[in-house]
Amino acid sequence: MKVSFYTLGCKVNQYETQMMRERFERAGYETTSEEEKADICIINTCTVTNLSDRKSRQRIRRVRDRNENAVIVVAGCYAQTNSEAAASIPGVSIVVGTNEKSRIVEFVEEFLEKNGGHAAAGKTDMHVLSYGQLTEYEESGIIHYMDSRTRAYIKIQDGCDRFCSYCIIPYARGHVRSRHPDEIVREARELLTRGFREIVLTGINTALYGIDLSEEELSSYGSGLHGVETAVAAVSRLNGDFRIRLSSLEPNVIDEDTARRLNRYPKLCPHMHLSLQSGSDTVLSRMNRRYDMETYRRIVRIFRERDPNFAVTTDIIAGFPGETEEEFEESLRAVREIGFCRVHAFRYSRRSGTEADRMERQIGGETKNERVNALIREGERSAEAFFRGNIGTVRRVLFERYHSDTSVLAGLTDNYIPVYCHMKQEEAESLINRFGDVKLEKLYQDGMSGKIAGNIR
């Protein structure tokens, strides 16, 4: 039987989809692409915003319409927080929460058994609703490959207990649960053995890694280690020519000492996604973010002590309840001052059950649209300035693919800049999934904006 997978949302979802894919393959199923029809369809959903909910529902219906006789499985965060709504969509067979994805094959086979072993044979109205306790890390075994030939994700933790006033994710993902460092190392070693050159450590709130582990568990890879540094230190000790990237850090968890300690690891890329959410201290307070702009600026300065071209990417919300024009201007000013490599700008999305949903002075849709567009424009200017500041420098690039239509070899610098090197295909093929030093020479405009042309040294 053929199984297809559809993934919405974050890197953790991408990792968990890969885990589910490998479980089906080990059980003897044939996995296939989204474009092909399948007997079993797994939709791994997202619920971070109202738009995410809508996209999840739309994807479920599209998949059902293209695979009318298939077993339709809705998994993930939307399934966790909106289980009855997911189960009520016609054609949905199974609904699985965020901590039960490792049992996906078991649920599907139970459904097939009730249907005589065939997806299309008189589908029952079963709707398995399964939600394990979100209190312990669900170790699901290691993954062995990903679609990318060069970059692989490793999930190191799940859950979040920060309860930012706008965020539904703690309700979808539960308490903080950290993976044991030994399991992280085992998975990293397997992926490196298979040729991956970049390991991305990811989680629902990566910065919270280790707060639930004992001192003994954290110190097994070095004395005095704590928090996410433990995972970085553990993977850094492995042999081989590879680099590590952290997917996202929260300044309400990472302090200045942690930033300095992370700077000590040469295999850790000089790039951090450090979520800002607002450049206004008063808005940050209403968001329950537990830091202020001066703290954020100090953390960025410390990272850039290691490398003046250290890349910082971020998220910013436009139109949070009560946000005045002056407070919004503070966010624009923060983008200009800090010099982000990339800004992901979002409209504030009301989420039922959160504190912000109950706040007065909700901002109208037109104003939110105007503000998010202004943030996008300011973010684009910031990115261009950051890229221009790298012109003339030599950066280490991991080459990822060759584009025959434009005759360029594409890669990503350690500090998160897409680089294109013009060369013949026969020269390029031997460089794919290898590192090279590249001098960054000019910034592309128009159709290839946001990329830099370079020459291999």
GROMACS .gro file of C-alpha atoms in nm:
model
  457
    1MET     CA    1   0.000   0.000   0.000
    2LYS     CA    2   0.118   0.351  -0.084
    3VAL     CA    3   0.150   0.624   0.181
    4SER     CA    4   0.188   0.996   0.108
    5PHE     CA    5   0.278   1.278   0.349
    6TYR     CA    6   0.184   1.645   0.358
    7THR     CA    7   0.358   1.877   0.603
    8LEU     CA    8   0.257   2.223   0.721
    9GLY     CA    9   0.442   2.444   0.965
   10CYS     CA   10   0.776   2.431   1.139
   11LYS     CA   11   1.101   2.234   1.123
   12VAL     CA   12   0.980   2.010   1.406
   13ASN     CA   13   0.686   1.904   1.190
   14GLN     CA   14   0.924   1.834   0.902
   15TYR     CA   15   1.135   1.617   1.130
   16GLU     CA   16   0.830   1.432   1.265
   17THR     CA   17   0.698   1.369   0.914
   18GLN     CA   18   1.031   1.207   0.830
   19MET     CA   19   1.002   0.992   1.144
   20MET     CA   20   0.654   0.877   1.041
   21ARG     CA   21   0.771   0.809   0.684
   22GLU     CA   22   1.050   0.583   0.806
   23ARG     CA   23   0.815   0.397   1.038
   24PHE     CA   24   0.585   0.314   0.748
   25GLU     CA   25   0.878   0.205   0.535
   26ARG     CA   26   1.007  -0.028   0.807
   27ALA     CA   27   0.657  -0.178   0.830
   28GLY     CA   28   0.665  -0.264   0.459
   29TYR     CA   29   0.463   0.022   0.310
   30GLU     CA   30   0.565   0.212  -0.001
   31THR     CA   31   0.600   0.587   0.056
   32THR     CA   32   0.531   0.818  -0.233
   33SER     CA   33   0.526   1.188  -0.323
   34GLU     CA   34   0.243   1.435  -0.270
   35GLU     CA   35   0.172   1.437  -0.644
   36GLU     CA   36   0.089   1.066  -0.664
   37LYS     CA   37  -0.233   0.909  -0.547
   38ALA     CA   38  -0.200   0.698  -0.233
   39ASP     CA   39  -0.393   0.449  -0.022
   40ILE     CA   40  -0.302   0.628   0.303
   41CYS     CA   41  -0.252   1.005   0.334
   42ILE     CA   42  -0.092   1.165   0.641
   43ILE     CA   43  -0.146   1.541   0.687
   44ASN     CA   44   0.086   1.681   0.956
   45THR     CA   45  -0.087   2.005   1.054
   46CYS     CA   46  -0.001   2.341   1.211
   47THR     CA   47  -0.204   2.571   1.436
   48VAL     CA   48   0.028   2.863   1.517
   49THR     CA   49  -0.214   3.118   1.363
   50ASN     CA   50  -0.572   3.129   1.237
   51LEU     CA   51  -0.426   3.122   0.886
   52SER     CA   52  -0.242   2.801   0.978
   53ASP     CA   53  -0.571   2.646   1.089
   54ARG     CA   54  -0.736   2.745   0.763
   55LYS     CA   55  -0.446   2.611   0.556
   56SER     CA   56  -0.462   2.284   0.751
   57ARG     CA   57  -0.833   2.245   0.678
   58GLN     CA   58  -0.784   2.335   0.313
   59ARG     CA   59  -0.501   2.086   0.275
   60ILE     CA   60  -0.707   1.809   0.437
   61ARG     CA   61  -0.991   1.869   0.190
   62ARG     CA   62  -0.762   1.889  -0.112
   63VAL     CA   63  -0.587   1.566  -0.018
   64ARG     CA   64  -0.921   1.394   0.042
   65ASP     CA   65  -1.055   1.510  -0.297
   66ARG     CA   66  -0.745   1.383  -0.482
   67ASN     CA   67  -0.742   1.053  -0.290
   68GLU     CA   68  -1.112   0.980  -0.253
   69ASN     CA   69  -1.073   0.619  -0.137
   70ALA     CA   70  -0.771   0.670   0.087
   71VAL     CA   71  -0.738   0.649   0.465
   72ILE     CA   72  -0.704   1.017   0.565
   73VAL     CA   73  -0.500   1.075   0.882
   74VAL     CA   74  -0.488   1.421   1.042
   75ALA     CA   75  -0.193   1.455   1.281
   76GLY     CA   76  -0.012   1.734   1.462
   77CYS     CA   77  -0.094   2.063   1.629
   78TYR     CA   78  -0.427   2.142   1.461
   79ALA     CA   79  -0.537   1.786   1.539
   80GLN     CA   80  -0.434   1.837   1.903
   81THR     CA   81  -0.613   2.167   1.964
   82ASN     CA   82  -0.908   2.123   1.725
   83SER     CA   83  -0.967   1.748   1.738
   84GLU     CA   84  -1.344   1.752   1.694
   85ALA     CA   85  -1.326   2.000   1.407
   86ALA     CA   86  -1.064   1.784   1.233
   87ALA     CA   87  -1.268   1.467   1.287
   88SER     CA   88  -1.582   1.634   1.148
   89ILE     CA   89  -1.426   1.700   0.805
   90PRO     CA   90  -1.587   1.445   0.569
   91GLY     CA   91  -1.347   1.170   0.471
   92VAL     CA   92  -1.117   1.197   0.774
   93SER     CA   93  -1.053   0.853   0.923
   94ILE     CA   94  -0.801   0.909   1.204
   95VAL     CA   95  -0.704   1.207   1.419
   96VAL     CA   96  -0.375   1.190   1.612
   97GLY     CA   97  -0.232   1.443   1.858
   98THR     CA   98   0.122   1.576   1.876
   99ASN     CA   99   0.266   1.316   2.112
  100GLU     CA  100   0.122   1.007   1.941
  101LYS     CA  101   0.279   1.035   1.598
  102SER     CA  102   0.516   0.747   1.675
  103ARG     CA  103   0.207   0.517   1.693
  104ILE     CA  104   0.080   0.621   1.352
  105VAL     CA  105   0.136   0.283   1.186
  106GLU     CA  106  -0.047   0.108   1.469
  107PHE     CA  107  -0.350   0.336   1.429
  108VAL     CA  108  -0.362   0.292   1.052
  109GLU     CA  109  -0.334  -0.086   1.074
  110GLU     CA  110  -0.612  -0.096   1.332
  111PHE     CA  111  -0.829   0.101   1.091
  112LEU     CA  112  -0.740  -0.124   0.798
  113GLU     CA  113  -0.818  -0.435   1.002
  114LYS     CA  114  -1.167  -0.301   1.072
  115ASN     CA  115  -1.206  -0.245   0.696
  116GLY     CA  116  -1.090  -0.587   0.582
  117GLY     CA  117  -0.738  -0.476   0.506
  118HIS     CA  118  -0.837  -0.233   0.230
  119ALA     CA  119  -0.850   0.144   0.244
  120ALA     CA  120  -1.152   0.165   0.014
  121ALA     CA  121  -1.356  -0.127   0.149
  122GLY     CA  122  -1.656   0.033   0.323
  123LYS     CA  123  -1.475   0.290   0.534
  124THR     CA  124  -1.599   0.300   0.891
  125ASP     CA  125  -1.665   0.621   1.079
  126MET     CA  126  -1.390   0.533   1.327
  127HIS     CA  127  -1.213   0.864   1.392
  128VAL     CA  128  -0.937   0.745   1.629
  129LEU     CA  129  -0.875   1.036   1.863
  130SER     CA  130  -0.546   0.970   2.042
  131TYR     CA  131  -0.365   1.214   2.268
  132GLY     CA  132  -0.084   1.086   2.486
  133GLN     CA  133   0.017   1.275   2.798
  134LEU     CA  134   0.230   1.574   2.698
  135THR     CA  135   0.457   1.532   3.000
  136GLU     CA  136   0.746   1.309   2.886
  137TYR     CA  137   0.962   1.311   2.576
  138GLU     CA  138   0.832   1.057   2.326
  139GLU     CA  139   1.149   0.886   2.200
  140SER     CA  140   1.060   0.762   1.853
  141GLY     CA  141   1.397   0.629   1.740
  142ILE     CA  142   1.643   0.794   1.508
  143ILE     CA  143   1.582   0.906   1.151
  144HIS     CA  144   1.825   0.805   0.878
  145TYR     CA  145   1.768   1.045   0.588
  146MET     CA  146   1.586   1.358   0.470
  147ASP     CA  147   1.493   1.498   0.130
  148SER     CA  148   1.790   1.734   0.138
  149ARG     CA  149   2.124   1.581   0.046
  150THR     CA  150   2.316   1.824   0.266
  151ARG     CA  151   2.108   1.935   0.567
  152ALA     CA  152   1.929   1.726   0.829
  153TYR     CA  153   1.713   1.825   1.127
  154ILE     CA  154   1.739   1.669   1.470
  155LYS     CA  155   1.455   1.731   1.713
  156ILE     CA  156   1.607   1.783   2.058
  157GLN     CA  157   1.304   1.892   2.263
  158ASP     CA  158   0.928   1.935   2.259
  159GLY     CA  159   0.687   2.165   2.439
  160CYS     CA  160   0.700   2.513   2.588
  161ASP     CA  161   0.601   2.657   2.925
  162ARG     CA  162   0.660   3.028   2.856
  163PHE     CA  163   0.292   3.101   2.783
  164CYS     CA  164   0.340   3.418   2.581
  165SER     CA  165   0.003   3.590   2.590
  166TYR     CA  166  -0.066   3.545   2.216
  167CYS     CA  167   0.057   3.187   2.170
  168ILE     CA  168  -0.144   2.864   2.144
  169ILE     CA  169   0.160   2.636   2.111
  170PRO     CA  170   0.196   2.543   2.483
  171TYR     CA  171  -0.157   2.402   2.459
  172ALA     CA  172  -0.074   2.213   2.140
  173ARG     CA  173   0.267   2.080   2.251
  174GLY     CA  174   0.249   2.059   2.630
  175HIS     CA  175   0.525   2.084   2.890
  176VAL     CA  176   0.894   2.104   2.806
  177ARG     CA  177   1.036   1.759   2.736
  178SER     CA  178   1.403   1.722   2.643
  179ARG     CA  179   1.564   1.441   2.453
  180HIS     CA  180   1.854   1.262   2.622
  181PRO     CA  181   2.190   1.383   2.488
  182ASP     CA  182   2.294   1.024   2.409
  183GLU     CA  183   2.001   0.989   2.167
  184ILE     CA  184   2.084   1.320   2.000
  185VAL     CA  185   2.442   1.206   1.949
  186ARG     CA  186   2.331   0.867   1.818
  187GLU     CA  187   2.108   1.029   1.558
  188ALA     CA  188   2.369   1.290   1.460
  189ARG     CA  189   2.632   1.018   1.413
  190GLU     CA  190   2.397   0.820   1.188
  191LEU     CA  191   2.315   1.124   0.975
  192LEU     CA  192   2.681   1.224   0.943
  193THR     CA  193   2.769   0.870   0.841
  194ARG     CA  194   2.513   0.901   0.562
  195GLY     CA  195   2.682   1.213   0.428
  196PHE     CA  196   2.493   1.508   0.574
  197ARG     CA  197   2.718   1.809   0.634
  198GLU     CA  198   2.486   2.039   0.828
  199ILE     CA  199   2.300   1.933   1.141
  200VAL     CA  200   2.015   2.163   1.248
  201LEU     CA  201   1.916   2.122   1.614
  202THR     CA  202   1.550   2.210   1.641
  203GLY     CA  203   1.262   2.204   1.888
  204ILE     CA  204   0.940   2.377   1.979
  205ASN     CA  205   1.142   2.611   2.202
  206THR     CA  206   1.501   2.502   2.145
  207ALA     CA  207   1.638   2.739   2.408
  208LEU     CA  208   1.452   2.547   2.680
  209TYR     CA  209   1.640   2.226   2.605
  210GLY     CA  210   1.761   2.053   2.919
  211ILE     CA  211   1.565   2.238   3.188
  212ASP     CA  212   1.388   1.910   3.271
  213LEU     CA  213   1.700   1.691   3.269
  214SER     CA  214   1.915   1.606   3.570
  215GLU     CA  215   2.261   1.753   3.624
  216GLU     CA  216   2.403   1.406   3.571
  217GLU     CA  217   2.237   1.373   3.229
  218LEU     CA  218   2.356   1.717   3.121
  219SER     CA  219   2.715   1.680   3.246
  220SER     CA  220   2.791   1.356   3.062
  221TYR     CA  221   2.941   1.556   2.772
  222GLY     CA  222   3.141   1.803   2.978
  223SER     CA  223   3.147   1.960   3.322
  224GLY     CA  224   2.954   2.278   3.386
  225LEU     CA  225   2.730   2.244   3.081
  226HIS     CA  226   2.369   2.349   3.099
  227GLY     CA  227   2.074   2.407   2.872
  228VAL     CA  228   2.099   2.402   2.495
  229GLU     CA  229   2.478   2.428   2.517
  230THR     CA  230   2.476   2.063   2.623
  231ALA     CA  231   2.325   1.953   2.291
  232VAL     CA  232   2.570   2.171   2.095
  233ALA     CA  233   2.866   2.037   2.293
  234ALA     CA  234   2.754   1.676   2.253
  235VAL     CA  235   2.721   1.696   1.873
  236SER     CA  236   3.038   1.908   1.837
  237ARG     CA  237   3.245   1.622   1.978
  238LEU     CA  238   3.166   1.399   1.682
  239ASN     CA  239   3.434   1.354   1.418
  240GLY     CA  240   3.396   1.479   1.065
  241ASP     CA  241   3.378   1.791   0.853
  242PHE     CA  242   3.035   1.930   0.935
  243ARG     CA  243   2.865   2.228   1.090
  244ILE     CA  244   2.581   2.279   1.340
  245ARG     CA  245   2.297   2.529   1.319
  246LEU     CA  246   2.045   2.614   1.592
  247SER     CA  247   1.698   2.661   1.448
  248SER     CA  248   1.561   2.919   1.692
  249LEU     CA  249   1.636   3.071   2.030
  250GLU     CA  250   1.421   3.277   2.264
  251PRO     CA  251   1.576   3.582   2.437
  252ASN     CA  252   1.341   3.517   2.729
  253VAL     CA  253   1.550   3.204   2.793
  254ILE     CA  254   1.895   3.273   2.647
  255ASP     CA  255   2.096   3.516   2.858
  256GLU     CA  256   2.427   3.692   2.793
  257ASP     CA  257   2.632   3.417   2.959
  258THR     CA  258   2.473   3.152   2.736
  259ALA     CA  259   2.546   3.363   2.427
  260ARG     CA  260   2.914   3.387   2.526
  261ARG     CA  261   2.933   3.014   2.591
  262LEU     CA  262   2.778   2.931   2.255
  263ASN     CA  263   3.037   3.150   2.084
  264ARG     CA  264   3.304   2.899   2.194
  265TYR     CA  265   3.193   2.626   1.950
  266PRO     CA  266   3.359   2.666   1.608
  267LYS     CA  267   3.125   2.411   1.446
  268LEU     CA  268   2.822   2.618   1.547
  269CYS     CA  269   2.726   2.852   1.261
  270PRO     CA  270   2.750   3.229   1.323
  271HIS     CA  271   2.376   3.262   1.273
  272MET     CA  272   2.090   3.264   1.523
  273HIS     CA  273   1.719   3.297   1.477
  274LEU     CA  274   1.647   3.513   1.781
  275SER     CA  275   1.273   3.583   1.804
  276LEU     CA  276   1.199   3.948   1.881
  277GLN     CA  277   0.818   3.976   1.828
  278SER     CA  278   0.817   4.351   1.903
  279GLY     CA  279   1.067   4.633   1.934
  280SER     CA  280   0.860   4.803   2.204
  281ASP     CA  281   0.921   4.726   2.571
  282THR     CA  282   0.559   4.798   2.659
  283VAL     CA  283   0.430   4.559   2.391
  284LEU     CA  284   0.683   4.296   2.498
  285SER     CA  285   0.546   4.326   2.851
  286ARG     CA  286   0.188   4.274   2.729
  287MET     CA  287   0.310   3.977   2.529
  288ASN     CA  288   0.463   3.826   2.846
  289ARG     CA  289   0.798   3.795   2.667
  290ARG     CA  290   1.008   3.847   2.987
  291TYR     CA  291   1.288   4.056   2.830
  292ASP     CA  292   1.333   4.411   2.706
  293MET     CA  293   1.501   4.564   2.404
  294GLU     CA  294   1.823   4.643   2.587
  295THR     CA  295   1.860   4.275   2.683
  296TYR     CA  296   1.797   4.175   2.321
  297ARG     CA  297   2.055   4.423   2.191
  298ARG     CA  298   2.318   4.300   2.440
  299ILE     CA  299   2.269   3.938   2.330
  300VAL     CA  300   2.312   4.039   1.964
  301ARG     CA  301   2.626   4.238   2.049
  302ILE     CA  302   2.776   3.937   2.226
  303PHE     CA  303   2.711   3.709   1.930
  304ARG     CA  304   2.875   3.966   1.701
  305GLU     CA  305   3.185   3.975   1.921
  306ARG     CA  306   3.262   3.639   1.761
  307ASP     CA  307   3.200   3.765   1.408
  308PRO     CA  308   3.091   4.117   1.304
  309ASN     CA  309   2.888   3.956   1.024
  310PHE     CA  310   2.708   3.720   1.261
  311ALA     CA  311   2.360   3.679   1.109
  312VAL     CA  312   2.049   3.735   1.318
  313THR     CA  313   1.709   3.642   1.179
  314THR     CA  314   1.388   3.713   1.365
  315ASP     CA  315   1.007   3.715   1.386
  316ILE     CA  316   0.803   4.030   1.450
  317ILE     CA  317   0.427   4.057   1.504
  318ALA     CA  318   0.236   4.357   1.369
  319GLY     CA  319  -0.085   4.478   1.527
  320PHE     CA  320  -0.071   4.320   1.872
  321PRO     CA  321  -0.370   4.431   2.087
  322GLY     CA  322  -0.326   4.791   2.200
  323GLU     CA  323  -0.020   4.854   1.980
  324THR     CA  324  -0.001   5.230   1.922
  325GLU     CA  325   0.164   5.399   1.624
  326GLU     CA  326   0.453   5.496   1.852
  327GLU     CA  327   0.498   5.136   1.969
  328PHE     CA  328   0.491   5.010   1.612
  329GLU     CA  329   0.751   5.269   1.513
  330GLU     CA  330   0.974   5.121   1.783
  331SER     CA  331   0.960   4.787   1.599
  332LEU     CA  332   1.059   4.953   1.272
  333ARG     CA  333   1.344   5.133   1.450
  334ALA     CA  334   1.463   4.805   1.601
  335VAL     CA  335   1.484   4.648   1.254
  336ARG     CA  336   1.691   4.943   1.130
  337GLU     CA  337   1.924   4.945   1.432
  338ILE     CA  338   1.993   4.575   1.476
  339GLY     CA  339   2.062   4.490   1.113
  340PHE     CA  340   1.876   4.163   1.067
  341CYS     CA  341   1.969   3.916   0.798
  342ARG     CA  342   1.603   3.831   0.756
  343VAL     CA  343   1.277   3.942   0.918
  344HIS     CA  344   0.967   3.723   0.920
  345ALA     CA  345   0.676   3.964   0.969
  346PHE     CA  346   0.334   3.841   1.079
  347ARG     CA  347  -0.006   3.995   1.144
  348TYR     CA  348  -0.123   3.934   1.499
  349SER     CA  349  -0.364   3.639   1.493
  350ARG     CA  350  -0.623   3.599   1.769
  351ARG     CA  351  -0.616   3.253   1.923
  352SER     CA  352  -0.909   3.147   2.139
  353GLY     CA  353  -0.796   3.046   2.487
  354THR     CA  354  -0.499   3.282   2.502
  355GLU     CA  355  -0.469   3.590   2.723
  356ALA     CA  356  -0.425   3.824   2.425
  357ASP     CA  357  -0.756   3.710   2.278
  358ARG     CA  358  -0.929   3.862   2.581
  359MET     CA  359  -0.740   4.193   2.565
  360GLU     CA  360  -0.915   4.516   2.483
  361ARG     CA  361  -0.819   4.746   2.194
  362GLN     CA  362  -0.788   4.476   1.928
  363ILE     CA  363  -0.633   4.623   1.611
  364GLY     CA  364  -0.836   4.628   1.289
  365GLY     CA  365  -0.741   4.419   0.989
  366GLU     CA  366  -0.657   4.712   0.761
  367THR     CA  367  -0.417   4.859   1.016
  368LYS     CA  368  -0.253   4.521   1.071
  369ASN     CA  369  -0.206   4.482   0.695
  370GLU     CA  370  -0.047   4.827   0.665
  371ARG     CA  371   0.189   4.757   0.953
  372VAL     CA  372   0.295   4.410   0.839
  373ASN     CA  373   0.368   4.548   0.491
  374ALA     CA  374   0.579   4.824   0.645
  375LEU     CA  375   0.769   4.563   0.846
  376ILE     CA  376   0.827   4.354   0.534
  377ARG     CA  377   0.970   4.656   0.349
  378GLU     CA  378   1.193   4.750   0.642
  379GLY     CA  379   1.306   4.388   0.673
  380GLU     CA  380   1.398   4.378   0.304
  381ARG     CA  381   1.607   4.694   0.343
  382SER     CA  382   1.776   4.544   0.650
  383ALA     CA  383   1.857   4.221   0.467
  384GLU     CA  384   2.002   4.407   0.170
  385ALA     CA  385   2.221   4.616   0.400
  386PHE     CA  386   2.340   4.301   0.579
  387PHE     CA  387   2.422   4.130   0.250
  388ARG     CA  388   2.605   4.439   0.121
  389GLY     CA  389   2.808   4.445   0.441
  390ASN     CA  390   2.936   4.098   0.353
  391ILE     CA  391   3.057   4.195   0.003
  392GLY     CA  392   3.433   4.147  -0.021
  393THR     CA  393   3.451   3.895   0.263
  394VAL     CA  394   3.535   3.526   0.232
  395ARG     CA  395   3.280   3.289   0.384
  396ARG     CA  396   3.261   2.913   0.417
  397VAL     CA  397   2.984   2.781   0.193
  398LEU     CA  398   2.814   2.441   0.187
  399PHE     CA  399   2.727   2.377  -0.179
  400GLU     CA  400   2.384   2.222  -0.219
  401ARG     CA  401   2.264   2.207  -0.581
  402TYR     CA  402   2.345   2.297  -0.942
  403HIS     CA  403   2.100   2.498  -1.153
  404SER     CA  404   2.161   2.400  -1.513
  405ASP     CA  405   1.925   2.670  -1.649
  406THR     CA  406   2.142   2.947  -1.505
  407SER     CA  407   2.473   2.755  -1.482
  408VAL     CA  408   2.522   2.833  -1.115
  409LEU     CA  409   2.622   2.624  -0.817
  410ALA     CA  410   2.410   2.729  -0.516
  411GLY     CA  411   2.505   2.708  -0.153
  412LEU     CA  412   2.459   2.868   0.186
  413THR     CA  413   2.723   3.050   0.386
  414ASP     CA  414   2.780   2.972   0.752
  415ASN     CA  415   2.610   3.306   0.826
  416TYR     CA  416   2.298   3.221   0.626
  417ILE     CA  417   2.356   3.399   0.294
  418PRO     CA  418   2.248   3.223  -0.028
  419VAL     CA  419   2.545   3.224  -0.267
  420TYR     CA  420   2.557   3.147  -0.640
  421CYS     CA  421   2.883   3.061  -0.817
  422HIS     CA  422   2.882   3.054  -1.198
  423MET     CA  423   3.056   2.745  -1.339
  424LYS     CA  424   3.020   2.455  -1.576
  425GLN     CA  425   2.818   2.157  -1.463
  426GLU     CA  426   3.109   1.912  -1.480
  427GLU     CA  427   3.306   2.133  -1.239
  428ALA     CA  428   3.010   2.183  -1.007
  429GLU     CA  429   2.907   1.820  -0.962
  430SER     CA  430   3.216   1.729  -0.762
  431LEU     CA  431   3.151   2.019  -0.520
  432ILE     CA  432   2.791   1.939  -0.423
  433ASN     CA  433   2.764   1.857  -0.051
  434ARG     CA  434   3.114   1.989   0.009
  435PHE     CA  435   3.246   2.300   0.179
  436GLY     CA  436   3.438   2.572   0.000
  437ASP     CA  437   3.571   2.918   0.077
  438VAL     CA  438   3.394   3.174  -0.141
  439LYS     CA  439   3.464   3.543  -0.186
  440LEU     CA  440   3.134   3.729  -0.192
  441GLU     CA  441   3.147   3.971  -0.483
  442LYS     CA  442   2.814   4.128  -0.573
  443LEU     CA  443   2.450   4.134  -0.469
  444TYR     CA  444   2.199   4.003  -0.721
  445GLN     CA  445   1.902   4.220  -0.807
  446ASP     CA  446   1.564   4.152  -0.968
  447GLY     CA  447   1.483   3.782  -1.019
  448MET     CA  448   1.767   3.660  -0.796
  449SER     CA  449   1.747   3.928  -0.528
  450GLY     CA  450   1.850   3.815  -0.182
  451LYS     CA  451   2.144   3.616  -0.319
  452ILE     CA  452   2.512   3.695  -0.365
  453ALA     CA  453   2.740   3.601  -0.652
  454GLY     CA  454   3.075   3.466  -0.542
  455ASN     CA  455   3.396   3.304  -0.660
  456ILE     CA  456   3.548   2.994  -0.503
  457ARG     CA  457   3.891   3.064  -0.358
   0.00000   0.00000   0.00000
